[in-house]
Tab-separated table of C-alpha atoms (C1' of nucleotides) in Angstrom:
chain	number	residue	atom	x	y	z
A	1	MET	CA	25.967	-5.602	-1.553
A	2	PHE	CA	22.552	-3.982	-1.767
A	3	ALA	CA	21.732	-0.325	-2.019
A	4	LEU	CA	18.568	1.441	-0.965
A	5	VAL	CA	17.937	4.694	-2.780
A	6	ASP	CA	15.309	6.923	-1.253
A	7	CYS	CA	14.110	10.287	-2.543
A	8	ASN	CA	14.210	12.915	0.177
A	9	ASN	CA	10.760	14.249	1.125
A	10	PHE	CA	9.688	13.080	-2.325
A	11	TYR	CA	6.324	14.831	-2.829
A	12	ALA	CA	7.639	18.092	-1.392
A	13	SER	CA	10.738	17.826	-3.598
A	14	CYS	CA	8.554	17.296	-6.701
A	15	GLU	CA	6.670	20.494	-5.932
A	16	ARG	CA	9.967	22.335	-5.618
A	17	VAL	CA	11.409	21.127	-8.928
A	18	PHE	CA	9.088	23.354	-10.967
A	19	ASN	CA	8.780	26.076	-8.357
A	20	PRO	CA	12.246	26.824	-6.988
A	21	ALA	CA	10.862	29.717	-4.934
A	22	LEU	CA	9.774	26.965	-2.537
A	23	ASN	CA	13.354	25.972	-1.736
A	24	GLY	CA	13.997	26.377	1.969
A	25	LYS	CA	10.299	27.027	2.634
A	26	PRO	CA	8.036	24.677	4.622
A	27	ILE	CA	5.814	22.462	2.467
A	28	ALA	CA	3.005	20.061	3.358
A	29	VAL	CA	1.274	17.738	0.885
A	30	LEU	CA	-2.245	16.506	1.653
A	31	SER	CA	-3.961	13.167	0.999
A	32	ASN	CA	-6.956	12.684	-1.300
A	33	ASN	CA	-9.809	15.054	-0.505
A	34	ASP	CA	-7.209	17.299	1.181
A	35	GLY	CA	-7.755	15.247	4.336
A	36	CYS	CA	-4.440	14.514	6.067
A	37	VAL	CA	-0.815	15.571	5.760
A	38	ILE	CA	1.002	12.752	3.972
A	39	ALA	CA	4.332	14.439	3.181
A	40	ARG	CA	6.336	17.262	4.688
A	41	SER	CA	9.513	19.105	3.880
A	42	ASN	CA	12.174	19.215	6.618
A	43	GLU	CA	11.144	22.785	7.407
A	44	ALA	CA	7.495	21.700	7.950
A	45	LYS	CA	8.664	18.803	10.156
A	46	ALA	CA	10.686	21.237	12.244
A	47	LEU	CA	7.548	23.358	12.735
A	48	GLY	CA	5.838	20.367	14.334
A	49	ILE	CA	3.509	19.195	11.565
A	50	PRO	CA	3.119	15.476	12.248
A	51	MET	CA	2.618	12.802	9.619
A	52	GLY	CA	-1.073	12.062	9.162
A	53	ALA	CA	-2.185	15.321	10.756
A	54	PRO	CA	-5.774	16.222	9.841
A	55	ALA	CA	-5.470	19.329	7.629
A	56	PHE	CA	-8.391	21.184	9.220
A	57	GLU	CA	-6.835	20.903	12.700
A	58	TYR	CA	-3.549	22.421	11.515
A	59	LYS	CA	-5.018	25.189	9.391
A	60	HIS	CA	-3.943	27.877	11.877
A	61	LEU	CA	-0.354	26.542	11.943
A	62	PHE	CA	-0.209	26.536	8.139
A	63	LEU	CA	-1.231	30.177	8.131
A	64	LYS	CA	0.905	31.212	11.063
A	65	HIS	CA	4.131	29.851	9.581
A	66	ASN	CA	3.228	30.437	5.943
A	67	ILE	CA	3.473	26.733	5.167
A	68	HIS	CA	2.915	26.002	1.478
A	69	VAL	CA	0.157	23.399	1.337
A	70	PHE	CA	-0.523	21.262	-1.758
A	71	SER	CA	-3.174	18.730	-2.728
A	72	SER	CA	-1.509	15.498	-3.846
A	73	ASN	CA	-0.634	15.588	-7.536
A	74	TYR	CA	-0.062	11.944	-8.467
A	75	ALA	CA	0.299	12.701	-12.162
A	76	LEU	CA	3.358	14.791	-11.336
A	77	TYR	CA	4.804	12.488	-8.647
A	78	GLY	CA	4.327	9.341	-10.746
A	79	ASP	CA	6.099	10.902	-13.713
A	80	MET	CA	8.977	12.232	-11.610
A	81	SER	CA	9.325	8.810	-9.976
A	82	SER	CA	9.676	7.004	-13.299
A	83	ARG	CA	12.378	9.508	-14.365
A	84	VAL	CA	14.346	8.889	-11.162
A	85	MET	CA	13.983	5.104	-11.508
A	86	SER	CA	15.166	5.056	-15.105
A	87	LEU	CA	18.304	6.977	-14.108
A	88	LEU	CA	18.949	4.529	-11.255
A	89	ALA	CA	18.569	1.574	-13.581
A	90	ASN	CA	21.746	2.708	-15.342
A	91	PHE	CA	23.766	1.797	-12.279
A	92	SER	CA	22.707	-1.823	-11.807
A	93	PRO	CA	20.711	-4.298	-13.885
A	94	ASP	CA	19.150	-5.671	-10.665
A	95	ILE	CA	16.678	-3.123	-9.463
A	96	GLU	CA	13.506	-3.496	-7.427
A	97	ILE	CA	11.241	-0.458	-7.461
A	98	TYR	CA	9.944	-0.739	-3.941
A	99	SER	CA	7.642	2.269	-3.834
A	100	ILE	CA	7.045	5.574	-5.609
A	101	ASP	CA	10.168	7.055	-4.016
A	102	GLU	CA	12.382	4.065	-3.149
A	103	ALA	CA	14.339	1.422	-4.993
A	104	PHE	CA	16.627	-1.416	-3.964
A	105	LEU	CA	19.602	-2.132	-6.216
A	106	LYS	CA	21.896	-5.114	-6.074
A	107	PHE	CA	25.582	-4.497	-6.591
A	108	GLU	CA	27.064	-7.884	-7.256
A	109	GLY	CA	30.737	-8.114	-8.111
A	110	PHE	CA	31.475	-4.572	-7.003
A	111	GLN	CA	33.940	-5.542	-4.242
A	112	TYR	CA	36.790	-3.721	-5.963
A	113	PHE	CA	34.761	-0.565	-6.620
A	114	ASN	CA	34.494	2.450	-4.414
A	115	LEU	CA	30.808	2.410	-3.446
A	116	GLN	CA	30.997	5.818	-1.808
A	117	GLU	CA	32.110	7.263	-5.133
A	118	ILE	CA	29.394	5.372	-7.045
A	119	GLY	CA	26.785	6.632	-4.589
A	120	GLU	CA	27.879	10.214	-4.969
A	121	ILE	CA	27.760	9.923	-8.794
A	122	MET	CA	24.223	8.491	-8.519
A	123	ARG	CA	23.172	11.455	-6.409
A	124	LYS	CA	24.662	13.959	-8.825
A	125	GLN	CA	23.092	12.338	-11.881
A	126	VAL	CA	19.624	12.117	-10.321
A	127	ILE	CA	19.665	15.707	-9.083
A	128	ARG	CA	20.946	16.930	-12.445
A	129	GLY	CA	18.441	14.861	-14.422
A	130	THR	CA	15.353	15.396	-12.268
A	131	GLY	CA	16.018	17.931	-9.522
A	132	ILE	CA	15.122	15.373	-6.859
A	133	PRO	CA	17.587	14.918	-3.964
A	134	ILE	CA	18.211	11.316	-2.915
A	135	SER	CA	19.929	9.424	-0.100
A	136	ILE	CA	21.685	6.103	-0.532
A	137	GLY	CA	22.458	3.341	1.942
A	138	PHE	CA	24.752	0.432	1.035
A	139	ALA	CA	24.863	-2.770	3.097
A	140	PRO	CA	25.065	-6.550	2.742
A	141	THR	CA	21.303	-7.021	3.358
A	142	LYS	CA	18.141	-5.137	2.515
A	143	ALA	CA	17.157	-4.439	6.128
A	144	LEU	CA	20.621	-3.014	6.798
A	145	THR	CA	20.398	-0.762	3.723
A	146	LYS	CA	17.315	0.788	5.345
A	147	VAL	CA	19.409	1.581	8.410
A	148	ALA	CA	22.313	2.866	6.310
A	149	ASN	CA	19.960	5.029	4.289
A	150	LYS	CA	18.549	6.601	7.436
A	151	ILE	CA	22.058	7.503	8.579
A	152	ALA	CA	22.896	8.943	5.152
A	153	LYS	CA	19.802	11.118	5.272
A	154	LYS	CA	20.179	12.194	8.882
A	155	PHE	CA	23.838	13.195	8.562
A	156	THR	CA	23.913	14.451	4.983
A	157	GLU	CA	26.712	16.924	5.618
A	158	ARG	CA	29.083	14.275	6.939
A	159	THR	CA	28.028	11.417	4.658
A	160	GLN	CA	27.402	13.335	1.419
A	161	GLY	CA	24.072	11.494	1.398
A	162	VAL	CA	25.759	8.098	1.073
A	163	TYR	CA	26.425	5.651	3.916
A	164	ILE	CA	27.932	2.176	3.706
A	165	ILE	CA	27.683	-0.526	6.341
A	166	ASP	CA	30.558	-2.777	5.389
A	167	THR	CA	32.131	-3.837	8.701
A	168	GLU	CA	30.840	-5.568	11.806
A	169	GLU	CA	31.761	-2.528	13.876
A	170	LYS	CA	29.691	-0.231	11.672
A	171	ARG	CA	26.768	-2.673	11.717
A	172	VAL	CA	26.660	-2.853	15.511
A	173	LYS	CA	27.064	0.906	15.893
A	174	ALA	CA	24.297	1.612	13.351
A	175	LEU	CA	21.913	-0.859	14.971
A	176	LYS	CA	22.542	0.574	18.442
A	177	TRP	CA	21.729	4.005	17.006
A	178	THR	CA	18.439	2.824	15.437
A	179	ALA	CA	15.422	3.063	17.741
A	180	ILE	CA	13.296	-0.080	17.648
A	181	GLU	CA	10.250	1.721	16.184
A	182	ASP	CA	12.423	2.943	13.295
A	183	VAL	CA	13.343	-0.560	12.193
A	184	TRP	CA	11.878	-1.521	8.830
A	185	GLY	CA	9.206	-4.168	9.516
A	186	VAL	CA	8.621	-3.206	13.147
A	187	GLY	CA	5.349	-1.344	13.293
A	188	ARG	CA	3.656	0.475	16.150
A	189	LYS	CA	2.204	-2.610	17.842
A	190	HIS	CA	5.419	-4.604	17.866
A	191	ALA	CA	7.489	-1.596	18.850
A	192	LYS	CA	5.279	-1.011	21.881
A	193	ARG	CA	5.563	-4.647	22.973
A	194	LEU	CA	9.322	-4.665	22.458
A	195	ARG	CA	9.782	-1.419	24.383
A	196	ALA	CA	7.784	-2.906	27.245
A	197	LEU	CA	10.336	-5.719	27.339
A	198	ASN	CA	13.183	-3.198	27.407
A	199	ILE	CA	14.197	-3.903	23.816
A	200	ASN	CA	14.778	-0.307	22.754
A	201	ASN	CA	17.020	-0.488	19.716
A	202	ALA	CA	17.686	-2.654	16.681
A	203	TYR	CA	20.834	-4.163	18.203
A	204	GLN	CA	18.975	-5.342	21.329
A	205	PHE	CA	16.369	-6.887	19.027
A	206	THR	CA	19.046	-8.939	17.242
A	207	LEU	CA	20.237	-10.306	20.609
A	208	GLN	CA	16.939	-12.137	21.194
A	209	SER	CA	16.796	-15.833	20.396
A	210	ASP	CA	15.387	-17.034	17.076
A	211	ASP	CA	12.692	-18.995	18.904
A	212	TRP	CA	11.575	-15.969	20.869
A	213	VAL	CA	11.385	-13.761	17.783
A	214	ARG	CA	9.571	-16.476	15.795
A	215	LYS	CA	7.053	-16.912	18.589
A	216	HIS	CA	6.285	-13.231	19.098
A	217	MET	CA	6.749	-11.797	15.616
A	218	SER	CA	6.167	-14.734	13.250
A	219	VAL	CA	8.517	-15.760	10.465
A	220	ILE	CA	8.480	-12.185	9.162
A	221	GLY	CA	10.160	-11.011	12.375
A	222	LEU	CA	12.655	-13.857	12.191
A	223	ARG	CA	13.614	-13.012	8.599
A	224	LEU	CA	14.061	-9.422	9.644
A	225	LYS	CA	16.316	-10.425	12.553
A	226	HIS	CA	18.558	-12.495	10.266
A	227	ASP	CA	18.758	-9.646	7.778
A	228	LEU	CA	19.761	-7.228	10.523
A	229	GLU	CA	22.433	-9.700	11.616
A	230	GLY	CA	23.929	-9.342	8.152
A	231	LYS	CA	22.748	-12.759	6.860
A	232	PRO	CA	20.964	-12.022	3.581
A	233	THR	CA	17.447	-13.404	3.893
A	234	LEU	CA	15.419	-10.948	1.848
A	235	ASN	CA	16.221	-10.793	-1.830
A	236	LEU	CA	15.179	-8.417	-4.590
A	237	GLU	CA	11.606	-9.092	-5.574
A	238	THR	CA	10.580	-9.329	-9.179
A	239	PRO	CA	7.531	-7.327	-10.159
A	240	ASN	CA	4.449	-9.523	-10.070
A	241	THR	CA	0.965	-8.786	-11.235
A	242	LYS	CA	-1.208	-7.680	-8.364
A	243	LYS	CA	-3.068	-10.208	-6.256
A	244	SER	CA	-5.906	-7.867	-5.417
A	245	ILE	CA	-7.045	-4.510	-6.750
A	246	ALA	CA	-8.977	-1.921	-4.801
A	247	THR	CA	-10.786	1.357	-5.451
A	248	THR	CA	-12.003	2.961	-2.248
A	249	ARG	CA	-12.885	6.543	-1.383
A	250	SER	CA	-14.056	8.672	1.484
A	251	PHE	CA	-16.906	10.957	0.520
A	252	GLU	CA	-16.663	14.691	0.853
A	253	GLY	CA	-19.854	14.706	2.925
A	254	MET	CA	-21.888	11.768	4.183
A	255	ILE	CA	-24.234	9.725	2.028
A	256	THR	CA	-27.535	8.306	3.232
A	257	ASP	CA	-29.204	7.754	-0.130
A	258	TYR	CA	-29.080	4.228	-1.558
A	259	ALA	CA	-29.097	5.427	-5.184
A	260	ALA	CA	-26.085	7.657	-4.537
A	261	LEU	CA	-24.205	4.714	-3.000
A	262	GLN	CA	-25.124	2.526	-5.956
A	263	GLU	CA	-23.662	5.120	-8.272
A	264	ARG	CA	-20.427	5.347	-6.262
A	265	VAL	CA	-20.044	1.602	-6.027
A	266	ALA	CA	-20.636	1.251	-9.786
A	267	THR	CA	-17.908	3.812	-10.459
A	268	PHE	CA	-15.487	1.969	-8.132
A	269	ALA	CA	-16.310	-1.329	-9.858
A	270	VAL	CA	-15.640	0.252	-13.276
A	271	SER	CA	-12.293	1.518	-12.024
A	272	CYS	CA	-11.340	-1.959	-10.718
A	273	ALA	CA	-12.382	-3.503	-14.041
A	274	GLU	CA	-10.150	-1.048	-15.944
A	275	LYS	CA	-7.178	-1.860	-13.701
A	276	LEU	CA	-7.851	-5.595	-14.182
A	277	ARG	CA	-7.876	-5.248	-17.979
A	278	HIS	CA	-4.726	-3.159	-17.795
A	279	GLN	CA	-2.811	-6.051	-16.205
A	280	ASN	CA	-4.657	-8.713	-18.268
A	281	SER	CA	-6.227	-10.362	-15.232
A	282	HIS	CA	-9.665	-11.611	-14.294
A	283	THR	CA	-11.370	-11.811	-10.930
A	284	ASN	CA	-13.889	-14.206	-9.541
A	285	ALA	CA	-14.617	-12.514	-6.217
A	286	VAL	CA	-15.761	-8.943	-5.529
A	287	MET	CA	-15.752	-7.401	-2.076
A	288	VAL	CA	-17.795	-4.300	-1.302
A	289	PHE	CA	-17.533	-2.477	2.004
A	290	LEU	CA	-19.368	0.393	3.638
A	291	HIS	CA	-18.218	2.586	6.507
A	292	THR	CA	-19.950	5.218	8.575
A	293	ASN	CA	-17.870	8.105	9.909
A	294	GLY	CA	-15.819	6.786	12.834
A	295	PHE	CA	-15.092	10.322	13.998
A	296	ARG	CA	-18.768	11.099	14.507
A	297	LYS	CA	-19.381	9.425	17.853
A	298	ASP	CA	-22.831	11.025	17.951
A	299	LEU	CA	-24.020	8.942	15.020
A	300	PRO	CA	-24.633	5.179	14.907
A	301	GLN	CA	-21.593	3.293	13.629
A	302	TYR	CA	-21.601	0.572	11.015
A	303	TYR	CA	-18.883	-1.296	9.163
A	304	ARG	CA	-19.727	-4.178	6.935
A	305	ASN	CA	-18.200	-5.963	4.003
A	306	VAL	CA	-19.274	-8.869	1.870
A	307	VAL	CA	-17.590	-10.969	-0.793
A	308	ILE	CA	-19.616	-12.223	-3.739
A	309	LYS	CA	-18.249	-14.646	-6.322
A	310	THR	CA	-18.816	-13.956	-9.988
A	311	GLU	CA	-20.257	-16.678	-12.235
A	312	ASN	CA	-17.097	-16.724	-14.342
A	313	PRO	CA	-13.685	-15.104	-14.055
A	314	THR	CA	-14.260	-11.685	-15.527
A	315	ASN	CA	-12.854	-8.198	-16.086
A	316	SER	CA	-15.975	-6.861	-17.717
A	317	SER	CA	-17.240	-3.593	-16.210
A	318	PHE	CA	-20.819	-4.819	-16.659
A	319	ASP	CA	-20.202	-8.004	-14.662
A	320	LEU	CA	-18.385	-6.174	-11.906
A	321	ILE	CA	-21.070	-3.497	-11.591
A	322	LYS	CA	-23.744	-6.218	-11.392
A	323	THR	CA	-21.854	-8.172	-8.733
A	324	ALA	CA	-20.932	-5.058	-6.744
A	325	HIS	CA	-24.551	-3.902	-6.710
A	326	LYS	CA	-25.658	-7.320	-5.481
A	327	ALA	CA	-23.072	-7.049	-2.691
A	328	LEU	CA	-24.109	-3.503	-1.803
A	329	GLU	CA	-27.761	-4.517	-1.588
A	330	SER	CA	-26.894	-7.225	0.955
A	331	ILE	CA	-25.050	-4.901	3.334
A	332	TYR	CA	-26.842	-1.571	2.946
A	333	LYS	CA	-28.762	-0.422	6.001
A	334	LYS	CA	-31.215	2.441	5.691
A	335	GLY	CA	-30.914	5.540	7.854
A	336	LEU	CA	-27.137	5.494	8.349
A	337	HIS	CA	-24.669	8.178	7.321
A	338	TYR	CA	-22.010	6.580	5.153
A	339	LYS	CA	-18.600	8.172	4.858
A	340	LYS	CA	-16.598	5.668	2.903
A	341	ALA	CA	-17.134	2.795	0.493
A	342	GLY	CA	-14.938	0.625	-1.656
A	343	VAL	CA	-14.731	-2.225	-4.114
A	344	ILE	CA	-11.921	-4.786	-3.934
A	345	VAL	CA	-11.481	-7.529	-6.514
A	346	MET	CA	-9.667	-10.683	-5.401
A	347	ASN	CA	-8.591	-14.143	-6.557
A	348	LEU	CA	-7.019	-12.663	-9.669
A	349	THR	CA	-5.981	-14.976	-12.461
A	350	PRO	CA	-4.097	-14.199	-15.639
A	351	GLU	CA	-5.890	-14.188	-18.997
A	352	ASP	CA	-4.551	-17.619	-20.034
A	353	GLN	CA	-5.464	-19.364	-16.773
A	354	LYS	CA	-9.178	-18.599	-16.674
A	355	GLN	CA	-11.269	-21.409	-15.260
A	356	PHE	CA	-14.754	-21.444	-16.711
A	357	SER	CA	-17.931	-22.597	-15.056
A	358	LEU	CA	-19.639	-25.671	-16.445
A	359	PHE	CA	-23.102	-24.206	-16.197
A	360	SER	CA	-22.794	-20.558	-17.146
A	361	HIS	CA	-21.125	-18.710	-19.963
A	362	GLU	CA	-19.594	-15.315	-20.216
A	363	ASN	CA	-21.219	-12.891	-22.596
A	364	PRO	CA	-19.030	-12.939	-25.730
A	365	LYS	CA	-19.916	-9.326	-26.514
A	366	HIS	CA	-18.335	-7.947	-23.356
A	367	GLN	CA	-14.676	-8.436	-24.260
A	368	PRO	CA	-14.669	-6.546	-27.589
A	369	LEU	CA	-16.907	-3.876	-26.100
A	370	MET	CA	-14.529	-3.345	-23.148
A	371	ALA	CA	-11.611	-3.073	-25.559
A	372	ILE	CA	-13.429	-0.261	-27.401
A	373	VAL	CA	-14.301	1.503	-24.131
A	374	ASP	CA	-10.640	1.350	-23.068
A	375	ARG	CA	-9.501	2.691	-26.436
A	376	LEU	CA	-11.963	5.577	-26.311
A	377	ASN	CA	-10.993	6.467	-22.751
A	378	ALA	CA	-7.312	6.330	-23.717
A	379	SER	CA	-7.914	8.686	-26.646
A	380	TYR	CA	-10.362	11.164	-25.099
A	381	GLY	CA	-9.442	11.090	-21.428
A	382	ASN	CA	-10.419	8.830	-18.606
A	383	ASN	CA	-14.079	8.320	-17.810
A	384	LYS	CA	-15.323	9.872	-21.030
A	385	VAL	CA	-17.276	6.656	-21.639
A	386	LYS	CA	-19.600	5.945	-18.737
A	387	PHE	CA	-21.868	3.057	-17.876
A	388	GLY	CA	-25.612	3.309	-17.246
A	389	SER	CA	-25.330	3.034	-13.467
A	390	GLN	CA	-22.798	5.834	-13.266
A	391	SER	CA	-24.073	9.346	-12.955
A	392	LEU	CA	-23.890	11.378	-16.151
A	393	GLY	CA	-25.054	14.572	-14.523
A	394	ARG	CA	-23.132	14.774	-11.310
A	395	GLN	CA	-19.365	14.913	-11.361
A	396	TRP	CA	-17.929	13.442	-8.177
A	397	LYS	CA	-14.742	15.326	-7.672
A	398	MET	CA	-12.174	15.004	-4.972
A	399	LYS	CA	-11.516	18.069	-2.910
A	400	GLN	CA	-8.241	19.319	-4.367
A	401	GLU	CA	-8.147	22.990	-3.606
A	402	ARG	CA	-4.374	23.337	-3.734
A	403	LEU	CA	-3.396	21.249	-6.715
A	404	SER	CA	-0.234	22.228	-8.525
A	405	PRO	CA	-0.034	21.971	-12.343
A	406	ARG	CA	0.853	18.643	-13.990
A	407	TYR	CA	4.015	20.273	-15.300
A	408	SER	CA	5.556	17.200	-16.888
A	409	THR	CA	2.567	15.244	-18.226
A	410	HIS	CA	-0.001	17.744	-19.492
A	411	ILE	CA	0.638	20.035	-22.414
A	412	ASN	CA	-1.522	22.867	-21.045
A	413	ASP	CA	0.344	22.795	-17.737
A	414	ILE	CA	3.808	23.002	-19.248
A	415	ILE	CA	5.979	25.616	-17.604
A	416	ARG	CA	6.349	28.951	-19.407
A	417	VAL	CA	9.529	30.975	-19.293
A	418	LYS	CA	9.467	34.696	-19.944
A	419	VAL	CA	12.478	35.974	-21.786
B	1	DT	C1'	-18.038	21.036	8.277
B	2	DC	C1'	-13.361	19.039	7.422
B	3	DT	C1'	-9.589	12.885	9.677
B	4	DG	C1'	-6.270	8.952	2.654
B	5	DG	C1'	-5.586	5.028	-0.448
B	6	DG	C1'	-3.581	0.782	-2.008
B	7	DG	C1'	-1.154	-3.126	-1.211
B	8	DT	C1'	1.226	-7.831	0.962
B	9	DC	C1'	1.920	-11.646	4.014
B	10	DC	C1'	1.043	-14.453	8.045
B	11	DT	C1'	-1.636	-16.774	11.725
B	12	DC	C1'	-5.607	-18.610	13.672
B	13	DC	C1'	-9.639	-21.109	13.513
B	14	DA	C1'	-13.521	-23.550	11.727
B	15	DC	C1'	-14.745	-26.849	8.694
B	16	DC	C1'	-14.272	-30.763	5.667
B	17	DT	C1'	-12.450	-35.197	4.255
B	18	DG	C1'	-10.219	-39.614	4.336
C	1	DT	C1'	-21.643	-47.425	11.654
C	2	DC	C1'	-19.334	-44.502	14.811
C	3	DT	C1'	-15.315	-42.032	16.627
C	4	DG	C1'	-10.977	-39.879	16.734
C	5	DC	C1'	-7.185	-37.996	14.388
C	6	DA	C1'	-4.445	-35.629	10.922
C	7	DG	C1'	-3.988	-32.779	7.128
C	8	DG	C1'	-5.797	-29.483	3.767
C	9	DT	C1'	-8.376	-25.263	2.735
C	10	DG	C1'	-10.543	-20.882	2.976
C	11	DG	C1'	-12.068	-16.793	5.477
C	12	DA	C1'	-11.248	-13.280	8.993
C	13	DG	C1'	-8.312	-10.498	11.192
C	14	DG	C1'	-3.895	-8.553	12.388
C	15	DA	C1'	0.455	-6.735	11.321
C	16	DC	C1'	3.300	-4.397	8.260
C	17	DC	C1'	4.808	-1.215	4.151
C	18	DC	C1'	4.664	3.209	1.208
DNA sequence: TCTGGGGTCCTCCACCTG
DNA sequence: TCTGCAGGTGGAGGACCC
């Protein structure tokens, strides 16, 4: 059996842990730059705040219903997530941390155990240890645990937050209850196509032939179908090093100036280089992209990206800045209003599998220098050491007007109790 | 005025090579 | 030397996830 553990309204729950006055109150958490709503408490959902809602369009509703709005506080959420995951790891040695708020666990050899009881103990321990409420779905396959989890969450009173699909009858009933667009792995496009063919729920989807599913939804769809049928196709995935690393940002305003874009791109390249060194990888291809503002129909639109190969596999900030600038130069068009840019490094190889070029050599000074930069940044805070092409004067800051304190990771933000 | 960021996998197609 | 075919590869784009 597999289990899927999902934290309920995770970001909103994190905000509540250190501010219990928020219990029962509507909460919305915003994306970077306070742009869109990316998490809502049940109360906020009930008030009609949709996922992805632009914050400025819903300002009046926030005020009207006294919705507590927060900028996203990833220092807090990341720390709370690792606490939850470490508690879950006590229940099974086979755990796959699927996202910041979800984990799959494998329960092998538990056929004589009462999974309902185990689930309820997990819930109690996590809420006692972290304050975060969770829901748990047990089933013979990963896709079915997603369905079971949804039922556990939807009918918390009846299920105690734990639901087990362990019979054919329960499987069929659960799949008939699950709307096609709610199936894990069926996105908006496929859901629309399936609905048009009168395939409205997960059960109807499993009744289609393998060939049909393979043809219309590729092997991914076919694997999903088998998993929903109760034939384990998807297994726990072991954590791999990343295959690509990206740093991309929307700007608070719009940028027309080439020098300002150069500075932003250099900063993104430095960030990618740091992430590369963190996982001991090198890249040999750097992609830079530029976007104008798609919402401004009155302005000319432009989207372009380019990939440039580096001379050698590298994770040096200097090399990546140089390559990213070369890429930017080739796609920059004067007179446009840019809203977003990003740097993505690809073709990552581990340290011990670097393939060198016959005709060019890496600068031997870079590696020790980068190690010192990383050490200084680790000791004195990120971005204390900057590179020449990054701005020393201007501080690019994300709009985060409603940021809560980093209660659990920053000594100055630690909670104070008056006695 | 204000609309996120970071990933993965698969398919299709053009191109190259034997 | 030319042509046709088959298989491999890499880039672009689409679909999905959180």
